[in-house]
Amino acid sequence: MRSKVVPFAVCALLAGLIPSAQTTTQQTTPQEPARPQTPTDVSAPPDDPVRMLVERLDLEKYKATIKGLTEFGDRRQGTDRNRAAVDWIEAQLKSYGCPTERIKYEYNPAPNTAGRGGRGRGRGNAAQGGGRLRGIRGRTGVNTDPEKQPDLALRELNMQPTTPGPREAVVCTKVGATHPEEMYIVSGHMDGHGWGAAANDDGSGTALVMELARVFSGADVRTERTIRFALWNNEETGSQAARAYIAQRQALQGKEDPPGSGKYPEPKWLGMIQHDMMLFDHGMPHEDGTMSKEQRPEADVNIEFQVNSKMAAESQKLAWIFQVANERYATDYPASVGSHMTNTDSGPFIDIIAAISLRENERGTQIGSGWDPQWHQPTDVYSTYSDKDFRLGLNAAQTTLGAVGTLTGATLKK
Ligand SMILES: [Zn+2]
């Protein structure tokens, strides 16, 4: 499948499918030697409204939102601490001026699989989602031992076990001014596990989505198209909230209700953008099993689509739009595009609409090789991370805000 993909990317760039790719042609006189040309124009005028919106993101606000989420411990699905976190997230979204709704569903797993998540490792050198595991590999897995959490208060907070039954997830919506009937879904998952505080997995993605909801809900912000911000529950057990959303709402897309009202409770889905583990890119484990202490200088935001899906072409196109937005709007870290998106809430959408994920590393080949030693471990707490780590998440936020602001025609009211 890979051999079919690369020519598409090149064709897409040449055909000008990507914003600003058209600006590459320069007038040259015949006498002049050919000058090197840049493949994309990454500059944006100083009065670009999307740039002004990106500048409303703030590292300290992003960190404070992650910290707020960690106050609810690991937010494991089917517990009081998870329900309290859903309530807190909803209160924040409302305070930003983003009207909320709840997705309701039941989660009743077979007893022997309750809460375990069923995330097996890839076999041999084959990574989950595709690709090959290469180089030095570290351990991965989900911690289930409370004694491994040295912070006694956090251990106590995480003690209540999960129970089957009703579940809820919260979404909020910015309605488009001229195309309320079409929308992008911007999401992360608010549940976690492993006896830490799920600071990175996925407090970092949840906080990113909440920060974007705050910026887009500003009183002076107008978008042509609708944006729905979704904070999925039950990602760690197999994306049951995202699956419930599809089951309940896929058939309602684009219908005006009531007729003639101009209201579209479920706008047509134009794309799905998931954020899952945004902070930690310290590179491959060392030979002795240790990790580099600091964010590697060449850290990047990993934008992934799934090449083995019905909507691969559309998803890839969306991924490259995000890569261009990163070049234009992200202040510190670049982005790279990969073709093996897997194991997150964008997965259930891959055969329906354009779907991508943003992460700190590739999920299959890198996180799957143990590049994030905090993953589902007691060490996934706020104090583990430095500003260089938080800044990678902020750069992913700048990337998504830039891309979605452009795609939805965001402007500022005078
Ligand atoms: Zn996650």
Coordinates of C-alpha atoms and ligand atoms in Angstrom, one line a residue:
M1 CA 0.0 0.0 0.0
R2 CA 2.8 2.4 0.7
S3 CA 4.0 2.5 -2.9
K4 CA 0.6 4.0 -3.8
V5 CA 0.8 6.7 -1.2
V6 CA 3.9 8.5 -2.0
P7 CA 2.9 9.4 -5.5
F8 CA -0.3 10.7 -4.2
A9 CA 1.5 13.1 -1.8
V10 CA 3.7 14.4 -4.6
C11 CA 0.7 14.8 -6.9
A12 CA -1.3 16.5 -4.2
L13 CA 1.5 19.0 -3.7
L14 CA 2.0 19.6 -7.4
A15 CA -1.7 20.0 -8.0
G16 CA -1.9 22.7 -5.4
L17 CA -4.4 20.8 -3.1
I18 CA -2.6 22.2 -0.1
P19 CA -3.1 25.9 0.8
S20 CA -0.4 28.1 -0.5
A21 CA 1.3 25.4 -2.6
Q22 CA 0.1 27.4 -5.6
T23 CA 2.4 30.3 -4.7
T24 CA 5.6 28.4 -5.7
T25 CA 5.8 29.6 -9.3
Q26 CA 8.0 32.6 -9.6
Q27 CA 8.5 34.8 -12.7
T28 CA 12.0 34.5 -14.0
T29 CA 13.4 36.0 -17.2
P30 CA 15.0 33.6 -19.7
Q31 CA 18.5 35.1 -19.1
E32 CA 18.4 34.4 -15.4
P33 CA 19.7 31.2 -14.0
A34 CA 16.9 29.2 -12.3
R35 CA 16.6 30.1 -8.7
P36 CA 15.9 27.6 -6.0
Q37 CA 12.2 27.6 -5.1
T38 CA 10.7 26.9 -1.8
P39 CA 8.0 24.1 -1.9
T40 CA 5.5 26.1 0.3
D41 CA 5.0 29.6 1.3
V42 CA 5.0 29.4 5.1
S43 CA 4.7 33.1 5.7
A44 CA 1.4 34.7 6.8
P45 CA 0.6 38.4 6.9
P46 CA 0.8 40.0 10.3
D47 CA -3.0 40.7 10.2
D48 CA -3.8 37.1 9.5
P49 CA -6.7 36.4 11.8
V50 CA -5.7 32.7 12.3
R51 CA -2.3 33.9 13.5
M52 CA -4.0 36.2 16.0
L53 CA -6.0 33.3 17.3
V54 CA -2.9 31.1 17.6
E55 CA -1.3 33.8 19.7
R56 CA -4.2 33.5 22.2
L57 CA -2.8 30.1 23.2
D58 CA -0.6 30.3 26.2
L59 CA 1.8 27.8 27.8
E60 CA 0.8 28.6 31.4
K61 CA -2.9 28.3 30.6
Y62 CA -2.2 24.9 28.9
K63 CA -0.2 23.7 31.9
A64 CA -2.9 24.9 34.3
T65 CA -5.6 22.9 32.4
I66 CA -3.4 19.7 32.5
K67 CA -2.8 20.3 36.2
G68 CA -6.6 20.7 36.8
L69 CA -7.2 17.3 35.1
T70 CA -4.6 15.5 37.2
E71 CA -6.5 16.6 40.4
F72 CA -8.9 13.7 39.5
G73 CA -6.2 11.1 39.5
D74 CA -6.0 8.6 36.7
R75 CA -9.7 9.3 35.7
R76 CA -10.3 5.6 35.1
Q77 CA -13.6 5.0 33.3
G78 CA -16.5 3.7 35.5
T79 CA -15.4 5.5 38.7
D80 CA -16.5 8.5 40.7
R81 CA -13.2 10.3 39.9
N82 CA -13.9 9.8 36.2
R83 CA -17.5 11.2 36.5
A84 CA -16.2 14.2 38.6
A85 CA -13.7 14.9 35.8
V86 CA -16.4 14.9 33.2
D87 CA -18.4 17.4 35.3
W88 CA -15.3 19.6 35.7
I89 CA -14.5 19.6 32.0
E90 CA -18.1 20.5 31.2
A91 CA -18.0 23.4 33.7
Q92 CA -14.8 24.7 32.1
L93 CA -16.2 24.5 28.5
K94 CA -19.3 26.4 29.6
S95 CA -17.2 29.1 31.3
Y96 CA -15.5 29.6 27.9
G97 CA -18.9 30.1 26.3
C98 CA -18.9 26.8 24.5
P99 CA -22.4 25.1 24.8
T100 CA -22.1 21.5 25.9
E101 CA -23.9 18.2 25.4
R102 CA -23.4 14.7 26.8
I103 CA -23.0 11.5 24.9
K104 CA -24.6 8.7 26.9
Y105 CA -23.9 5.0 26.5
E106 CA -23.5 1.7 28.4
Y107 CA -20.2 -0.1 29.0
N108 CA -20.7 -3.7 30.1
P109 CA -17.6 -5.6 29.3
A110 CA -17.2 -9.4 29.8
P111 CA -16.0 -9.8 33.4
N112 CA -12.5 -11.1 32.5
T113 CA -11.7 -8.1 30.3
A114 CA -13.1 -5.4 32.5
G115 CA -10.9 -2.4 32.3
R116 CA -7.9 -4.2 30.9
G117 CA -8.1 -2.5 27.6
G118 CA -7.0 -5.4 25.4
R119 CA -4.0 -3.6 24.0
G120 CA -1.7 -6.4 23.0
R121 CA 1.8 -5.7 21.7
G122 CA 2.7 -6.2 18.0
R123 CA 4.2 -9.5 17.1
G124 CA 7.9 -9.7 16.4
N125 CA 9.0 -6.6 14.6
A126 CA 5.5 -5.7 13.3
A127 CA 4.2 -2.6 15.0
Q128 CA 0.5 -2.1 15.8
G129 CA -1.1 -0.1 12.9
G130 CA 1.6 -1.1 10.5
G131 CA 5.3 -0.3 10.2
R132 CA 8.3 -2.0 11.7
L133 CA 9.8 -1.8 15.2
R134 CA 13.4 -0.9 14.9
G135 CA 16.4 -0.2 17.2
I136 CA 16.5 -0.4 21.0
R137 CA 13.1 -1.2 22.6
G138 CA 11.9 -0.5 26.2
R139 CA 9.2 -2.2 28.2
T140 CA 5.5 -1.3 27.7
G141 CA 2.4 -2.4 29.5
V142 CA -0.3 -1.2 31.9
N143 CA 0.5 -1.0 35.6
T144 CA -2.1 -2.6 37.7
D145 CA -0.3 -2.5 41.1
P146 CA -1.4 0.3 43.4
E147 CA 1.8 -0.2 45.6
K148 CA 3.9 1.1 42.7
Q149 CA 2.4 4.6 43.3
P150 CA 4.7 6.2 45.9
D151 CA 2.4 9.3 46.4
L152 CA 0.0 8.0 49.0
A153 CA -2.6 10.7 48.4
L154 CA -2.7 9.8 44.7
R155 CA -2.8 6.1 45.4
E156 CA -5.8 6.6 47.7
L157 CA -7.5 8.8 45.1
N158 CA -7.1 6.0 42.5
M159 CA -8.4 3.2 44.8
Q160 CA -12.1 3.0 43.7
P161 CA -12.4 0.2 41.2
T162 CA -14.2 0.5 37.9
T163 CA -17.8 -0.9 37.7
P164 CA -19.8 -1.7 34.5
G165 CA -22.8 0.5 33.6
P166 CA -23.8 3.8 32.2
R167 CA -21.1 6.2 30.9
E168 CA -21.0 9.8 29.7
A169 CA -18.7 11.9 27.6
V170 CA -18.9 15.7 27.0
V171 CA -18.8 17.6 23.8
C172 CA -19.2 21.4 23.0
T173 CA -19.8 23.1 19.7
K174 CA -18.8 26.3 18.0
V175 CA -21.6 26.8 15.3
G176 CA -20.5 28.0 11.9
A177 CA -21.8 31.4 10.7
T178 CA -22.4 30.5 7.0
H179 CA -22.1 26.7 7.0
P180 CA -23.5 25.5 10.3
E181 CA -24.4 22.2 8.5
E182 CA -20.7 21.1 8.2
M183 CA -18.2 20.5 10.9
Y184 CA -14.7 19.3 12.0
I185 CA -14.4 17.2 15.1
V186 CA -11.5 18.1 17.4
S187 CA -10.9 15.6 20.2
G188 CA -8.9 13.9 22.9
H189 CA -9.8 11.3 25.6
M190 CA -10.3 12.2 29.2
D191 CA -10.0 8.7 30.8
G192 CA -6.8 7.1 31.8
H193 CA -5.3 4.3 33.9
G194 CA -2.1 2.9 35.3
W195 CA -2.2 4.4 38.9
G196 CA -0.7 7.7 37.9
A197 CA -2.6 10.9 37.1
A198 CA -2.8 10.5 33.3
A199 CA -1.1 13.8 32.9
N200 CA 0.3 13.0 29.4
D201 CA -2.1 10.2 28.5
D202 CA -4.3 12.0 27.9
G203 CA -4.5 15.1 30.1
S204 CA -2.2 16.7 27.5
G205 CA -4.6 16.0 24.6
T206 CA -7.7 16.8 26.7
A207 CA -6.2 20.1 27.8
L208 CA -5.2 20.9 24.2
V209 CA -8.8 20.4 23.0
M210 CA -10.2 22.5 25.9
E211 CA -7.7 25.3 25.1
L212 CA -8.9 25.3 21.5
A213 CA -12.5 25.4 22.6
R214 CA -11.6 28.5 24.8
V215 CA -10.0 30.3 21.9
F216 CA -12.6 29.5 19.3
S217 CA -15.4 30.5 21.7
G218 CA -14.1 34.0 22.1
A219 CA -16.9 36.6 21.7
D220 CA -15.1 38.2 18.8
V221 CA -14.3 34.9 16.9
R222 CA -16.4 33.9 13.8
T223 CA -16.0 30.7 11.8
E224 CA -17.7 29.9 8.6
R225 CA -18.0 26.2 9.5
T226 CA -18.9 24.4 12.7
I227 CA -16.3 22.9 15.1
R228 CA -17.2 20.2 17.7
F229 CA -14.8 19.7 20.6
A230 CA -15.1 16.1 22.0
L231 CA -13.6 14.7 25.2
W232 CA -14.1 11.0 24.8
N233 CA -14.5 8.6 27.7
N234 CA -13.5 4.9 27.6
E235 CA -10.7 5.3 25.1
E236 CA -8.5 3.0 27.2
T237 CA -11.0 0.2 26.9
G238 CA -11.4 0.4 23.2
S239 CA -13.0 3.8 22.3
Q240 CA -16.5 3.0 23.4
A241 CA -17.6 6.7 23.6
A242 CA -16.4 7.4 20.1
R243 CA -18.1 4.3 18.8
A244 CA -21.3 5.2 20.6
Y245 CA -21.2 8.7 19.0
I246 CA -20.9 7.1 15.6
A247 CA -23.7 4.6 16.3
Q248 CA -26.1 7.3 17.6
R249 CA -25.3 10.2 15.2
Q250 CA -23.8 9.0 11.9
A251 CA -27.3 8.9 10.2
L252 CA -28.3 12.4 11.5
Q253 CA -25.5 14.2 9.7
G254 CA -26.4 17.4 7.9
K255 CA -30.2 17.3 8.7
E256 CA -31.8 20.6 9.6
D257 CA -33.9 20.1 12.7
P258 CA -36.5 21.4 13.1
P259 CA -36.9 22.0 9.3
G260 CA -36.5 25.6 8.4
S261 CA -34.8 26.5 11.8
G262 CA -31.3 26.9 10.4
K263 CA -30.2 24.5 13.1
Y264 CA -28.2 21.4 12.5
P265 CA -27.8 19.3 15.6
E266 CA -25.4 16.9 13.8
P267 CA -23.6 18.7 11.0
K268 CA -22.0 16.7 8.2
W269 CA -18.6 15.4 9.4
L270 CA -15.7 16.9 7.3
G271 CA -12.9 15.4 9.4
M272 CA -11.8 14.0 12.7
I273 CA -8.7 15.1 14.5
Q274 CA -7.6 13.2 17.7
H275 CA -5.0 14.3 20.2
D276 CA -3.4 11.5 22.4
M277 CA -0.2 11.9 24.4
M278 CA 1.3 15.2 23.4
L279 CA 4.3 15.9 25.7
F280 CA 7.2 13.5 25.7
D281 CA 9.6 13.0 22.8
H282 CA 12.9 12.2 24.4
G283 CA 13.9 9.7 21.7
M284 CA 14.7 6.0 21.7
P285 CA 15.7 4.3 24.9
H286 CA 19.4 3.9 25.5
E287 CA 21.2 0.5 25.5
D288 CA 21.1 0.4 29.3
G289 CA 17.3 1.0 29.4
T290 CA 17.5 4.6 30.5
M291 CA 16.1 7.6 28.7
S292 CA 17.4 11.0 27.8
K293 CA 16.4 13.4 30.7
E294 CA 15.3 16.2 28.4
Q295 CA 13.1 16.7 25.4
R296 CA 15.3 16.0 22.4
P297 CA 16.0 19.2 20.4
E298 CA 14.7 17.5 17.2
A299 CA 11.4 16.6 18.9
D300 CA 8.4 16.8 16.5
V301 CA 4.6 16.5 16.4
N302 CA 3.6 13.3 14.8
I303 CA 0.6 13.6 12.5
E304 CA -0.7 10.1 11.5
F305 CA -3.3 8.8 9.1
Q306 CA -4.1 5.1 8.4
V307 CA -3.0 4.0 5.0
N308 CA -5.0 0.8 5.3
S309 CA -8.4 2.4 5.4
K310 CA -11.2 3.4 3.0
M311 CA -10.6 7.1 3.5
A312 CA -6.8 7.0 3.2
A313 CA -6.5 9.5 0.4
E314 CA -8.8 12.0 2.1
S315 CA -7.1 11.5 5.5
Q316 CA -3.6 11.9 4.0
K317 CA -4.7 15.2 2.4
L318 CA -5.9 16.4 5.8
A319 CA -2.6 15.3 7.4
W320 CA -0.5 17.4 4.9
I321 CA -2.8 20.4 5.5
F322 CA -1.8 20.1 9.2
Q323 CA 1.9 19.8 8.3
V324 CA 1.7 23.0 6.4
A325 CA -0.2 24.7 9.3
N326 CA 2.6 23.5 11.6
E327 CA 5.2 25.2 9.4
R328 CA 3.2 28.4 9.4
Y329 CA 2.0 28.7 13.0
A330 CA 3.9 26.5 15.4
T331 CA 6.6 28.4 17.2
D332 CA 9.2 25.7 18.2
Y333 CA 8.7 22.2 16.9
P334 CA 8.1 20.8 13.4
A335 CA 5.6 18.1 12.4
S336 CA 6.0 14.9 10.5
V337 CA 3.4 12.8 8.7
G338 CA 3.1 9.1 9.1
S339 CA 0.8 6.5 7.6
H340 CA 0.1 4.1 10.6
M341 CA -2.5 5.8 12.8
T342 CA -3.8 3.3 15.4
N343 CA -5.1 2.7 18.9
T344 CA -7.0 5.9 19.6
D345 CA -10.5 7.5 19.1
S346 CA -9.9 8.5 15.5
G347 CA -9.7 4.8 14.6
P348 CA -13.4 4.1 14.5
F349 CA -13.8 6.9 12.0
I350 CA -11.2 5.8 9.4
D351 CA -13.6 4.2 6.9
I352 CA -16.2 7.0 7.3
I353 CA -14.4 10.3 7.0
A354 CA -10.9 11.9 6.8
A355 CA -9.3 11.0 10.2
I356 CA -5.9 11.8 11.7
S357 CA -4.2 11.8 15.1
L358 CA -1.6 14.1 16.5
R359 CA 0.9 12.7 19.1
E360 CA 4.3 13.1 20.7
N361 CA 5.6 10.1 18.7
E362 CA 4.3 7.5 16.3
R363 CA 2.0 5.3 18.2
G364 CA 2.9 2.0 16.6
T365 CA 6.6 2.1 15.9
Q366 CA 7.8 4.5 18.6
I367 CA 5.5 4.5 21.6
G368 CA 5.0 0.8 20.9
S369 CA 8.8 0.4 21.3
G370 CA 8.8 2.0 24.7
W371 CA 9.8 5.5 23.8
D372 CA 7.5 6.9 26.5
P373 CA 8.4 5.1 29.8
Q374 CA 5.5 6.9 31.6
W375 CA 2.9 5.4 29.4
H376 CA 0.2 3.8 31.6
Q377 CA 2.6 4.0 34.6
P378 CA 2.5 5.6 38.1
T379 CA 5.1 8.1 36.8
D380 CA 2.5 9.8 34.4
V381 CA 2.1 12.7 36.9
Y382 CA 2.3 16.4 36.3
S383 CA 5.6 16.8 38.1
T384 CA 7.4 14.4 35.6
Y385 CA 7.3 16.9 32.8
S386 CA 9.3 20.1 32.1
D387 CA 8.4 23.2 30.2
K388 CA 10.2 21.7 27.1
D389 CA 7.7 18.8 27.3
F390 CA 4.7 21.0 27.8
R391 CA 5.9 23.2 24.9
L392 CA 5.6 20.3 22.5
G393 CA 2.0 19.9 23.4
L394 CA 1.5 23.7 22.9
N395 CA 3.0 23.4 19.5
A396 CA 0.5 20.7 18.6
A397 CA -2.2 23.0 19.8
Q398 CA -0.8 25.8 17.6
T399 CA -0.8 23.3 14.7
T400 CA -4.4 22.2 15.1
L401 CA -5.7 25.7 15.8
G402 CA -3.9 27.0 12.7
A403 CA -5.2 24.2 10.5
V404 CA -8.8 24.1 11.8
G405 CA -8.9 28.0 11.8
T406 CA -8.0 27.9 8.2
L407 CA -10.3 25.1 7.2
T408 CA -13.3 26.7 8.9
G409 CA -12.6 30.2 7.7
A410 CA -11.9 31.8 11.1
T411 CA -12.0 35.6 11.3
L412 CA -12.1 38.2 14.1
K413 CA -15.0 40.6 14.3
K414 CA -14.0 44.2 14.4
Ligands
ZN1 ZN -4.2 7.7 25.2

